[in-house]
Coordinates of C-alpha atoms in Angstrom, one line a residue:
P1 CA -44.8 -68.0 221.1
C2 CA -42.8 -64.8 221.0
P3 CA -42.0 -63.4 217.5
G4 CA -38.8 -61.6 216.8
G5 CA -36.6 -63.5 219.3
C6 CA -37.5 -61.3 222.3
H7 CA -36.4 -64.2 224.6
Q8 CA -33.0 -64.1 223.0
L9 CA -32.8 -60.3 223.3
C10 CA -33.9 -60.2 226.9
G11 CA -31.6 -63.1 227.9
S12 CA -28.6 -61.6 226.2
F13 CA -29.2 -58.3 228.0
I14 CA -29.5 -59.9 231.4
L15 CA -26.3 -62.0 230.7
F16 CA -24.5 -58.8 229.6
M17 CA -25.6 -57.1 232.8
G18 CA -24.2 -60.0 234.8
K19 CA -20.8 -59.8 233.0
F20 CA -20.8 -56.0 233.6
L21 CA -21.6 -56.5 237.3
V22 CA -18.7 -59.0 237.7
V23 CA -16.2 -56.7 236.0
M24 CA -17.4 -53.7 238.1
I25 CA -17.2 -55.5 241.4
T26 CA -13.7 -56.8 240.4
G27 CA -12.6 -53.3 239.5
I28 CA -13.9 -51.7 242.6
L29 CA -12.4 -54.4 244.9
G30 CA -9.1 -54.2 243.0
Y31 CA -9.1 -50.4 243.4
F32 CA -9.6 -50.5 247.1
M33 CA -7.1 -53.3 247.6
M34 CA -4.4 -51.7 245.4
N35 CA -5.0 -48.2 246.8
K36 CA -4.1 -49.3 250.3
D37 CA -0.6 -50.5 249.2
E38 CA 1.8 -47.6 249.9
D39 CA 4.6 -49.3 247.8
L40 CA 2.5 -49.5 244.7
Y41 CA 2.8 -46.4 242.5
Y42 CA 0.6 -47.4 239.5
W43 CA -2.5 -49.2 240.7
A44 CA -4.6 -48.7 237.5
I45 CA -2.7 -51.2 235.3
P46 CA -3.1 -54.2 237.7
V47 CA -6.8 -53.3 238.3
L48 CA -7.4 -53.1 234.5
I49 CA -5.7 -56.5 234.0
A50 CA -7.8 -58.0 236.8
A51 CA -10.9 -56.6 235.2
I52 CA -10.0 -58.0 231.8
F53 CA -9.5 -61.4 233.3
A54 CA -12.7 -61.1 235.3
F55 CA -14.5 -60.4 232.0
A56 CA -13.0 -63.4 230.3
V57 CA -14.0 -65.7 233.2
A58 CA -17.5 -64.2 233.5
H59 CA -17.9 -64.5 229.7
T60 CA -16.9 -68.1 229.8
F61 CA -19.3 -69.0 232.6
F62 CA -22.2 -66.9 231.3
S63 CA -21.7 -68.4 227.8
V64 CA -22.3 -71.9 229.2
Y65 CA -25.4 -70.6 230.9
E66 CA -26.6 -69.0 227.7
I67 CA -26.1 -72.2 225.8
G68 CA -28.3 -73.9 228.4
I69 CA -31.0 -71.3 228.0
D70 CA -30.9 -71.6 224.2
T71 CA -31.1 -75.4 224.4
I72 CA -34.2 -75.2 226.5
F73 CA -35.9 -72.8 224.0
I74 CA -34.9 -75.0 221.0
C75 CA -36.4 -78.0 222.8
F76 CA -39.5 -75.9 223.5
A77 CA -39.8 -74.9 219.9
E78 CA -39.3 -78.5 218.7
D79 CA -41.8 -79.8 221.2
E80 CA -44.3 -77.2 220.0
T81 CA -43.9 -78.2 216.4
K82 CA -44.0 -82.0 216.9
N83 CA -46.8 -82.2 219.6
D84 CA -50.1 -80.5 219.9
G85 CA -51.1 -81.4 223.4
T86 CA -53.7 -84.0 222.4
A87 CA -53.8 -87.6 223.7
G88 CA -50.8 -89.5 222.3
R89 CA -49.1 -86.2 221.3
E90 CA -48.7 -84.6 224.7
Y91 CA -46.2 -81.8 225.3
Y92 CA -43.0 -82.8 227.0
M93 CA -42.3 -79.2 228.3
S94 CA -43.2 -78.3 231.8
K95 CA -46.4 -76.4 232.4
N96 CA -44.5 -73.5 234.0
L97 CA -42.3 -73.1 230.9
M98 CA -45.4 -73.1 228.6
Q99 CA -47.2 -70.5 230.8
W100 CA -44.1 -68.3 231.0
V101 CA -43.6 -68.3 227.2
E102 CA -47.3 -67.6 226.6
N103 CA -47.4 -64.8 229.1
S104 CA -44.2 -63.2 227.6
G105 CA -45.8 -63.3 224.1
E106 CA -49.0 -61.8 225.5
A107 CA -47.1 -59.0 227.3
L108 CA -45.3 -58.2 224.1
K109 CA -48.6 -58.0 222.2
N110 CA -50.0 -55.7 224.9
L111 CA -46.9 -53.5 224.8
K112 CA -47.2 -53.1 221.0
K113 CA -51.0 -52.4 221.3
K114 CA -50.3 -49.8 224.0
K115 CA -47.6 -48.1 221.9
G116 CA -50.0 -48.0 219.0
Q117 CA -52.7 -46.4 221.1
Q118 CA -50.2 -43.8 222.4
R119 CA -49.1 -43.0 218.9
A120 CA -52.7 -42.6 217.8
Q121 CA -53.4 -40.3 220.8
A122 CA -50.3 -38.2 220.1
K123 CA -51.2 -37.9 216.4
A124 CA -54.7 -36.9 217.3
A125 CA -53.4 -34.3 219.9
N126 CA -51.1 -32.8 217.3
S127 CA -53.8 -32.5 214.7
G128 CA -56.2 -30.9 217.1
D129 CA -58.7 -33.8 217.2
V130 CA -60.5 -35.0 220.3
V131 CA -58.3 -37.4 222.2
D132 CA -59.9 -40.6 223.5
D133 CA -59.2 -40.6 227.3
K134 CA -60.0 -44.3 227.6
P135 CA -57.4 -45.9 229.7
T136 CA -55.1 -48.3 227.9
D137 CA -55.0 -52.0 228.7
K138 CA -52.8 -53.2 231.5
M139 CA -49.6 -55.0 230.4
Y140 CA -49.8 -57.8 233.0
P141 CA -53.5 -58.1 234.0
E142 CA -53.0 -61.6 235.5
L143 CA -50.4 -60.3 237.9
E144 CA -52.6 -57.6 239.2
M145 CA -55.4 -60.1 239.8
E146 CA -53.0 -62.3 241.8
A147 CA -51.8 -59.4 243.9
K148 CA -55.4 -58.6 245.1

């Protein structure tokens, strides 16, 4: 499927952004709530403590979600090694999961190919050679076909 653990990297980034969003919302709401209180002189410390607790709670919930995602991909990898899709050895994974992983791997290959083409064009432009103006392949050609 996808070499280099790109699923793990993308998943970790999305989960980090979720934690960050929870902490930011908590901080902003805490600021507005504490700023209205006229008797409170130091609002920053309670807001900071609330943000730390929000991170702890978000980290706990998102960690459980991340374990679920990892479990699904481990099951996918095990299914792919044990079964080959032939009669008697059918895949147990859903067709949607299989297509998503295959499309992700294909998109990564296209991205690497496109970067290689861009490097070659930049190198040719720097050396004064003629640059091939052929357009690069689309990253998600199947999505463009569905949109039409």
